[in-house]
Every structure is written in structure tokens, then in C-alpha cells.
Amino acid sequence: MALIFIIVSGYLLGSISFSYIIAKKIKKVDIRQHGSGNAGATNTLRVLGVGPAVAVLALDIVKGIAAVWLGILLAPDQSGLFPALAGLAAILGHNWPVYYGFRGGKGVATTIGVLATLVFFPALFAGLLAIASIFITRFVSLGSLLFTVLTPVLTYVLIHTYDYPILYVYLTVIVAILSLWRHRTNLARLINGTESKLGKKA
Ligand code: G3P
């Protein structure tokens, strides 16, 4: 029962789309009809500018953290099952939100919150590499994918150092696959050279 509760709560929490809410509030537009069409911080930056984008990024990260903490607080054991499923549910909610016709974002900011809470150091190292790649290439999507793909690798490498449950490796792999799927159009654009760079207005 408790497990179902944290999965549903995580999903409902993740379903709150801050880019949708903030774009509606500030510009009275549906963020999904502008820029890349993605309900996320990067597209908020394109469509609304730095301030709203930072707010969306922070709030989407916080909802990932909150979902995982709900799982941690209600977990009956140390297996990591509750926090992992709560975090995964939040990411699924962000990507396919029940409140907005199941059309959401790509889950990166929520994933940052989830992974930074569960596997802090792998997420930190992967995050620093991702930020460096964004500065160098100006492709946020490439940085996002580097982050989500490198975190499982580093979690596996550091599993004994930080005593992570093996479940966290499985979770990070699932999250990476999910992220690759959500970024498939970005990947195609990166390959054919048409991906938009950071700093370009919508
Ligand atoms: O977090 C989403 C980012 O990786 C790509 O967003 O709007 O460029 O498709 P966008």
C-alpha cells in the first residue's frame, strides 16, 4: 500500500509542469506551442528568458528531490526500492503529465533532482562534465544526454565506494534509456547538424 502511495504521489508531483504554469502566467502561451515545443527549462529560456528558465529549472529539480525524499521517509528497508520508484514516477510524471494531456518535457531537471538525491557524487561528476560540454558546444540536449548516460556508468564504478544499493544502478540505467528516448529528435538533429544552440531565441 505504501509503495503504491509513493509511486502515485511521485507521479502526481512530477506531473506539475512548472514551464507550462510559468509560461501561461507570464506570457499567456502554451510553452508546448513555442520554440522546441518541449515543456522544460531549456525551452523556457528560449521563449521567456533567463529568469523564468532558472525558476523552472529550480522548481523541476525540487520536485524530483521531494519525490525521492517521500520515498526515503516511507521506506521500510534499505533496499532503495521506495526512493528509486518515487523518483522514477516523478520523472514519468514530468514527461507524461496527467494534468496536461500527457504532453510534458524530457525530464532532465527532474532527473537532476532525483539522481542528485540518490547518487550524489556520480550525478555531480556527470553533471560537471555535462556543464562543460554545454559551455563548449552550446548544445543543452548533448549535455543533458551526457549527464543521464554518464551517471549510471559512474554509479556502477562507485557503487562500493558509496555503498549504493544495486537497485540504484538499475534505476539510473532506466532513466538514461528514458532520456535517450525523449531526446530522440534532438539526437537526430545533433547528427544532421540542425540542433539549436543555447542563446538562440525562439
Ligand atoms: O532538457 C531538455 C533539453 O535537453 C533539450 O530541450 O527544448 O532543446 O529540446 P530542447
PDB file of C-alpha atoms and ligand atoms in Angstrom:
ATOM      1  CA  MET A   1       0.000   0.000   0.000  1.00  0.00           C
ATOM      2  CA  ALA A   2       2.755   2.440   0.998  1.00  0.00           C
ATOM      3  CA  LEU A   3       4.615   1.614  -2.226  1.00  0.00           C
ATOM      4  CA  ILE A   4       1.558   2.410  -4.347  1.00  0.00           C
ATOM      5  CA  PHE A   5       1.129   5.643  -2.383  1.00  0.00           C
ATOM      6  CA  ILE A   6       4.677   6.852  -3.060  1.00  0.00           C
ATOM      7  CA  ILE A   7       4.502   5.886  -6.759  1.00  0.00           C
ATOM      8  CA  VAL A   8       1.209   7.739  -7.252  1.00  0.00           C
ATOM      9  CA  SER A   9       2.415  10.718  -5.183  1.00  0.00           C
ATOM     10  CA  GLY A  10       5.700  10.840  -7.099  1.00  0.00           C
ATOM     11  CA  TYR A  11       3.849  10.729 -10.410  1.00  0.00           C
ATOM     12  CA  LEU A  12       1.354  13.446  -9.406  1.00  0.00           C
ATOM     13  CA  LEU A  13       4.185  15.633  -8.103  1.00  0.00           C
ATOM     14  CA  GLY A  14       6.211  15.108 -11.278  1.00  0.00           C
ATOM     15  CA  SER A  15       3.149  15.939 -13.371  1.00  0.00           C
ATOM     16  CA  ILE A  16       3.210  19.556 -12.165  1.00  0.00           C
ATOM     17  CA  SER A  17       4.731  21.281 -15.195  1.00  0.00           C
ATOM     18  CA  PHE A  18       6.388  24.478 -13.999  1.00  0.00           C
ATOM     19  CA  SER A  19       7.358  25.546 -17.520  1.00  0.00           C
ATOM     20  CA  TYR A  20       3.707  25.244 -18.567  1.00  0.00           C
ATOM     21  CA  ILE A  21       2.470  27.133 -15.482  1.00  0.00           C
ATOM     22  CA  ILE A  22       5.073  29.920 -15.690  1.00  0.00           C
ATOM     23  CA  ALA A  23       4.688  30.416 -19.463  1.00  0.00           C
ATOM     24  CA  LYS A  24       0.915  30.641 -19.059  1.00  0.00           C
ATOM     25  CA  LYS A  25       1.280  33.105 -16.195  1.00  0.00           C
ATOM     26  CA  ILE A  26       3.904  35.403 -17.745  1.00  0.00           C
ATOM     27  CA  LYS A  27       3.093  35.305 -21.460  1.00  0.00           C
ATOM     28  CA  LYS A  28      -0.285  33.567 -21.601  1.00  0.00           C
ATOM     29  CA  VAL A  29       1.140  30.997 -24.005  1.00  0.00           C
ATOM     30  CA  ASP A  30       1.340  27.215 -24.064  1.00  0.00           C
ATOM     31  CA  ILE A  31       5.097  26.576 -23.934  1.00  0.00           C
ATOM     32  CA  ARG A  32       4.487  23.406 -25.962  1.00  0.00           C
ATOM     33  CA  GLN A  33       3.410  25.528 -28.952  1.00  0.00           C
ATOM     34  CA  HIS A  34       6.642  27.551 -28.984  1.00  0.00           C
ATOM     35  CA  GLY A  35      10.356  27.028 -29.518  1.00  0.00           C
ATOM     36  CA  SER A  36      11.218  23.342 -29.489  1.00  0.00           C
ATOM     37  CA  GLY A  37       7.747  22.527 -28.152  1.00  0.00           C
ATOM     38  CA  ASN A  38       9.281  20.992 -25.035  1.00  0.00           C
ATOM     39  CA  ALA A  39       7.826  21.770 -21.613  1.00  0.00           C
ATOM     40  CA  GLY A  40      11.155  22.301 -19.878  1.00  0.00           C
ATOM     41  CA  ALA A  41      13.727  24.808 -18.653  1.00  0.00           C
ATOM     42  CA  THR A  42      15.717  24.978 -21.911  1.00  0.00           C
ATOM     43  CA  ASN A  43      12.672  25.865 -23.946  1.00  0.00           C
ATOM     44  CA  THR A  44      11.570  28.330 -21.252  1.00  0.00           C
ATOM     45  CA  LEU A  45      14.948  30.040 -21.731  1.00  0.00           C
ATOM     46  CA  ARG A  46      14.291  30.283 -25.476  1.00  0.00           C
ATOM     47  CA  VAL A  47      10.747  31.521 -25.140  1.00  0.00           C
ATOM     48  CA  LEU A  48      10.749  33.564 -21.906  1.00  0.00           C
ATOM     49  CA  GLY A  49      14.368  34.314 -20.999  1.00  0.00           C
ATOM     50  CA  VAL A  50      16.820  33.641 -18.172  1.00  0.00           C
ATOM     51  CA  GLY A  51      14.753  34.451 -15.061  1.00  0.00           C
ATOM     52  CA  PRO A  52      11.773  32.202 -15.843  1.00  0.00           C
ATOM     53  CA  ALA A  53      14.132  29.461 -17.078  1.00  0.00           C
ATOM     54  CA  VAL A  54      16.107  29.469 -13.815  1.00  0.00           C
ATOM     55  CA  ALA A  55      12.834  29.324 -11.859  1.00  0.00           C
ATOM     56  CA  VAL A  56      11.593  26.369 -13.959  1.00  0.00           C
ATOM     57  CA  LEU A  57      14.933  24.576 -13.613  1.00  0.00           C
ATOM     58  CA  ALA A  58      14.959  25.026  -9.822  1.00  0.00           C
ATOM     59  CA  LEU A  59      11.314  24.025  -9.324  1.00  0.00           C
ATOM     60  CA  ASP A  60      11.606  20.951 -11.574  1.00  0.00           C
ATOM     61  CA  ILE A  61      14.738  19.890  -9.672  1.00  0.00           C
ATOM     62  CA  VAL A  62      12.957  20.399  -6.342  1.00  0.00           C
ATOM     63  CA  LYS A  63      10.007  18.209  -7.337  1.00  0.00           C
ATOM     64  CA  GLY A  64      12.450  15.381  -8.135  1.00  0.00           C
ATOM     65  CA  ILE A  65      14.140  15.834  -4.754  1.00  0.00           C
ATOM     66  CA  ALA A  66      10.778  15.967  -2.957  1.00  0.00           C
ATOM     67  CA  ALA A  67       9.534  12.761  -4.594  1.00  0.00           C
ATOM     68  CA  VAL A  68      12.692  10.855  -3.640  1.00  0.00           C
ATOM     69  CA  TRP A  69      12.555  12.151  -0.065  1.00  0.00           C
ATOM     70  CA  LEU A  70       8.983  10.959   0.222  1.00  0.00           C
ATOM     71  CA  GLY A  71      10.261   7.517  -0.760  1.00  0.00           C
ATOM     72  CA  ILE A  72      13.164   7.725   1.695  1.00  0.00           C
ATOM     73  CA  LEU A  73      10.899   8.761   4.569  1.00  0.00           C
ATOM     74  CA  LEU A  74       8.363   5.987   3.943  1.00  0.00           C
ATOM     75  CA  ALA A  75      10.877   3.256   3.056  1.00  0.00           C
ATOM     76  CA  PRO A  76      10.588   0.173   5.283  1.00  0.00           C
ATOM     77  CA  ASP A  77      14.127  -1.033   4.436  1.00  0.00           C
ATOM     78  CA  GLN A  78      17.474  -0.012   2.931  1.00  0.00           C
ATOM     79  CA  SER A  79      16.926  -1.667  -0.449  1.00  0.00           C
ATOM     80  CA  GLY A  80      16.377   1.687  -2.130  1.00  0.00           C
ATOM     81  CA  LEU A  81      13.161   0.472  -3.759  1.00  0.00           C
ATOM     82  CA  PHE A  82      10.864   3.193  -2.405  1.00  0.00           C
ATOM     83  CA  PRO A  83      13.078   6.206  -3.201  1.00  0.00           C
ATOM     84  CA  ALA A  84      14.035   4.759  -6.604  1.00  0.00           C
ATOM     85  CA  LEU A  85      10.424   4.165  -7.650  1.00  0.00           C
ATOM     86  CA  ALA A  86       9.290   7.512  -6.242  1.00  0.00           C
ATOM     87  CA  GLY A  87      11.982   9.262  -8.302  1.00  0.00           C
ATOM     88  CA  LEU A  88      11.193   7.284 -11.444  1.00  0.00           C
ATOM     89  CA  ALA A  89       7.491   8.064 -11.016  1.00  0.00           C
ATOM     90  CA  ALA A  90       8.275  11.797 -10.754  1.00  0.00           C
ATOM     91  CA  ILE A  91      10.292  11.684 -14.000  1.00  0.00           C
ATOM     92  CA  LEU A  92       7.484   9.779 -15.744  1.00  0.00           C
ATOM     93  CA  GLY A  93       5.022  12.366 -14.427  1.00  0.00           C
ATOM     94  CA  HIS A  94       7.147  15.197 -15.796  1.00  0.00           C
ATOM     95  CA  ASN A  95       7.375  13.522 -19.213  1.00  0.00           C
ATOM     96  CA  TRP A  96       3.757  12.401 -19.412  1.00  0.00           C
ATOM     97  CA  PRO A  97       1.819  14.690 -17.016  1.00  0.00           C
ATOM     98  CA  VAL A  98      -1.720  13.706 -16.160  1.00  0.00           C
ATOM     99  CA  TYR A  99      -2.778  17.362 -15.782  1.00  0.00           C
ATOM    100  CA  TYR A 100      -1.688  18.448 -19.273  1.00  0.00           C
ATOM    101  CA  GLY A 101      -2.878  15.748 -21.658  1.00  0.00           C
ATOM    102  CA  PHE A 102       0.223  13.603 -21.036  1.00  0.00           C
ATOM    103  CA  ARG A 103       2.371  16.004 -23.078  1.00  0.00           C
ATOM    104  CA  GLY A 104       5.251  17.151 -20.890  1.00  0.00           C
ATOM    105  CA  GLY A 105       9.002  17.562 -21.037  1.00  0.00           C
ATOM    106  CA  LYS A 106      12.124  15.451 -21.376  1.00  0.00           C
ATOM    107  CA  GLY A 107      12.649  15.018 -17.657  1.00  0.00           C
ATOM    108  CA  VAL A 108      16.172  16.362 -17.336  1.00  0.00           C
ATOM    109  CA  ALA A 109      15.723  18.833 -14.461  1.00  0.00           C
ATOM    110  CA  THR A 110      13.555  16.377 -12.530  1.00  0.00           C
ATOM    111  CA  THR A 111      16.172  13.706 -13.207  1.00  0.00           C
ATOM    112  CA  ILE A 112      18.865  16.021 -11.809  1.00  0.00           C
ATOM    113  CA  GLY A 113      16.851  16.301  -8.581  1.00  0.00           C
ATOM    114  CA  VAL A 114      16.257  12.556  -8.390  1.00  0.00           C
ATOM    115  CA  LEU A 115      19.821  11.476  -9.166  1.00  0.00           C
ATOM    116  CA  ALA A 116      21.484  14.157  -7.049  1.00  0.00           C
ATOM    117  CA  THR A 117      19.456  12.902  -4.082  1.00  0.00           C
ATOM    118  CA  LEU A 118      20.047   9.184  -4.679  1.00  0.00           C
ATOM    119  CA  VAL A 119      23.584   9.074  -6.091  1.00  0.00           C
ATOM    120  CA  PHE A 120      25.082  12.464  -5.310  1.00  0.00           C
ATOM    121  CA  PHE A 121      28.705  12.009  -6.360  1.00  0.00           C
ATOM    122  CA  PRO A 122      28.098  10.155  -9.649  1.00  0.00           C
ATOM    123  CA  ALA A 123      25.485  12.800 -10.508  1.00  0.00           C
ATOM    124  CA  LEU A 124      27.873  15.593  -9.511  1.00  0.00           C
ATOM    125  CA  PHE A 125      30.768  14.280 -11.638  1.00  0.00           C
ATOM    126  CA  ALA A 126      28.474  13.572 -14.597  1.00  0.00           C
ATOM    127  CA  GLY A 127      26.857  16.973 -14.119  1.00  0.00           C
ATOM    128  CA  LEU A 128      30.193  18.807 -14.178  1.00  0.00           C
ATOM    129  CA  LEU A 129      31.148  17.060 -17.432  1.00  0.00           C
ATOM    130  CA  ALA A 130      27.715  17.858 -18.860  1.00  0.00           C
ATOM    131  CA  ILE A 131      28.022  21.550 -17.917  1.00  0.00           C
ATOM    132  CA  ALA A 132      31.500  21.682 -19.503  1.00  0.00           C
ATOM    133  CA  SER A 133      30.108  20.149 -22.698  1.00  0.00           C
ATOM    134  CA  ILE A 134      27.265  22.691 -22.789  1.00  0.00           C
ATOM    135  CA  PHE A 135      29.761  25.553 -22.406  1.00  0.00           C
ATOM    136  CA  ILE A 136      31.928  24.158 -25.192  1.00  0.00           C
ATOM    137  CA  THR A 137      29.255  23.054 -27.692  1.00  0.00           C
ATOM    138  CA  ARG A 138      26.262  25.177 -26.577  1.00  0.00           C
ATOM    139  CA  PHE A 139      24.015  22.141 -27.106  1.00  0.00           C
ATOM    140  CA  VAL A 140      21.902  21.666 -23.948  1.00  0.00           C
ATOM    141  CA  SER A 141      20.498  18.399 -25.291  1.00  0.00           C
ATOM    142  CA  LEU A 142      24.007  16.956 -25.662  1.00  0.00           C
ATOM    143  CA  GLY A 143      24.855  17.972 -22.095  1.00  0.00           C
ATOM    144  CA  SER A 144      21.568  16.503 -20.842  1.00  0.00           C
ATOM    145  CA  LEU A 145      22.327  13.186 -22.527  1.00  0.00           C
ATOM    146  CA  LEU A 146      25.898  13.149 -21.249  1.00  0.00           C
ATOM    147  CA  PHE A 147      24.532  13.644 -17.740  1.00  0.00           C
ATOM    148  CA  THR A 148      21.911  10.904 -17.937  1.00  0.00           C
ATOM    149  CA  VAL A 149      24.209   8.406 -19.703  1.00  0.00           C
ATOM    150  CA  LEU A 150      27.317   9.001 -17.575  1.00  0.00           C
ATOM    151  CA  THR A 151      25.508   8.814 -14.219  1.00  0.00           C
ATOM    152  CA  PRO A 152      24.766   5.053 -14.452  1.00  0.00           C
ATOM    153  CA  VAL A 153      28.347   4.379 -15.526  1.00  0.00           C
ATOM    154  CA  LEU A 154      29.736   6.342 -12.570  1.00  0.00           C
ATOM    155  CA  THR A 155      27.171   4.845 -10.179  1.00  0.00           C
ATOM    156  CA  TYR A 156      28.349   1.378 -11.217  1.00  0.00           C
ATOM    157  CA  VAL A 157      32.014   2.334 -10.884  1.00  0.00           C
ATOM    158  CA  LEU A 158      31.487   3.954  -7.459  1.00  0.00           C
ATOM    159  CA  ILE A 159      28.903   1.516  -6.069  1.00  0.00           C
ATOM    160  CA  HIS A 160      31.234   0.107  -3.397  1.00  0.00           C
ATOM    161  CA  THR A 161      32.822   3.450  -2.567  1.00  0.00           C
ATOM    162  CA  TYR A 162      29.453   4.896  -1.553  1.00  0.00           C
ATOM    163  CA  ASP A 163      27.687   1.654  -0.696  1.00  0.00           C
ATOM    164  CA  TYR A 164      24.769   2.202  -3.071  1.00  0.00           C
ATOM    165  CA  PRO A 165      22.087  -0.476  -3.401  1.00  0.00           C
ATOM    166  CA  ILE A 166      22.392  -2.266  -6.782  1.00  0.00           C
ATOM    167  CA  LEU A 167      18.876  -1.044  -7.475  1.00  0.00           C
ATOM    168  CA  TYR A 168      20.264   2.463  -7.982  1.00  0.00           C
ATOM    169  CA  VAL A 169      22.380   1.203 -10.882  1.00  0.00           C
ATOM    170  CA  TYR A 170      19.259  -0.307 -12.491  1.00  0.00           C
ATOM    171  CA  LEU A 171      17.325   2.894 -11.877  1.00  0.00           C
ATOM    172  CA  THR A 172      19.992   5.108 -13.437  1.00  0.00           C
ATOM    173  CA  VAL A 173      20.126   2.815 -16.496  1.00  0.00           C
ATOM    174  CA  ILE A 174      16.321   3.026 -16.904  1.00  0.00           C
ATOM    175  CA  VAL A 175      16.473   6.810 -16.507  1.00  0.00           C
ATOM    176  CA  ALA A 176      19.209   7.027 -19.162  1.00  0.00           C
ATOM    177  CA  ILE A 177      17.191   4.925 -21.629  1.00  0.00           C
ATOM    178  CA  LEU A 178      14.135   7.072 -20.941  1.00  0.00           C
ATOM    179  CA  SER A 179      16.159  10.205 -21.549  1.00  0.00           C
ATOM    180  CA  LEU A 180      17.614   8.874 -24.818  1.00  0.00           C
ATOM    181  CA  TRP A 181      14.076   8.079 -25.980  1.00  0.00           C
ATOM    182  CA  ARG A 182      12.755  11.537 -25.028  1.00  0.00           C
ATOM    183  CA  HIS A 183      15.696  13.189 -26.783  1.00  0.00           C
ATOM    184  CA  ARG A 184      15.433  11.122 -29.974  1.00  0.00           C
ATOM    185  CA  THR A 185      14.507  14.132 -32.108  1.00  0.00           C
ATOM    186  CA  ASN A 186      17.355  16.142 -30.518  1.00  0.00           C
ATOM    187  CA  LEU A 187      19.712  13.250 -31.299  1.00  0.00           C
ATOM    188  CA  ALA A 188      18.591  13.227 -34.923  1.00  0.00           C
ATOM    189  CA  ARG A 189      19.164  16.997 -35.113  1.00  0.00           C
ATOM    190  CA  LEU A 190      22.584  16.700 -33.450  1.00  0.00           C
ATOM    191  CA  ILE A 191      23.550  14.111 -36.047  1.00  0.00           C
ATOM    192  CA  ASN A 192      22.304  16.089 -39.054  1.00  0.00           C
ATOM    193  CA  GLY A 193      23.651  19.379 -37.695  1.00  0.00           C
ATOM    194  CA  THR A 194      20.363  21.217 -37.155  1.00  0.00           C
ATOM    195  CA  GLU A 195      20.112  21.181 -33.353  1.00  0.00           C
ATOM    196  CA  SER A 196      19.579  24.686 -31.934  1.00  0.00           C
ATOM    197  CA  LYS A 197      22.313  26.159 -29.793  1.00  0.00           C
ATOM    198  CA  LEU A 198      21.968  27.802 -26.401  1.00  0.00           C
ATOM    199  CA  GLY A 199      21.404  31.530 -26.684  1.00  0.00           C
ATOM    200  CA  LYS A 200      19.253  31.358 -29.808  1.00  0.00           C
ATOM    201  CA  LYS A 201      15.838  32.928 -29.280  1.00  0.00           C
ATOM    202  CA  ALA A 202      12.687  31.078 -30.297  1.00  0.00           C
TER     203      ALA A 202
HETATM  204  O1  G3P B   1      16.174  19.357 -21.023  1.00  0.00           O
HETATM  205  C1  G3P B   1      15.753  19.347 -22.320  1.00  0.00           C
HETATM  206  C2  G3P B   1      16.928  19.637 -23.193  1.00  0.00           C
HETATM  207  O2  G3P B   1      17.852  18.577 -23.085  1.00  0.00           O
HETATM  208  C3  G3P B   1      16.555  19.833 -24.606  1.00  0.00           C
HETATM  209  O3  G3P B   1      15.490  20.722 -24.681  1.00  0.00           O
HETATM  210  O4  G3P B   1      13.983  22.307 -25.763  1.00  0.00           O
HETATM  211  O5  G3P B   1      16.251  21.881 -26.742  1.00  0.00           O
HETATM  212  O6  G3P B   1      14.510  20.132 -26.890  1.00  0.00           O
HETATM  213  P1  G3P B   1      15.025  21.288 -26.101  1.00  0.00           P
END
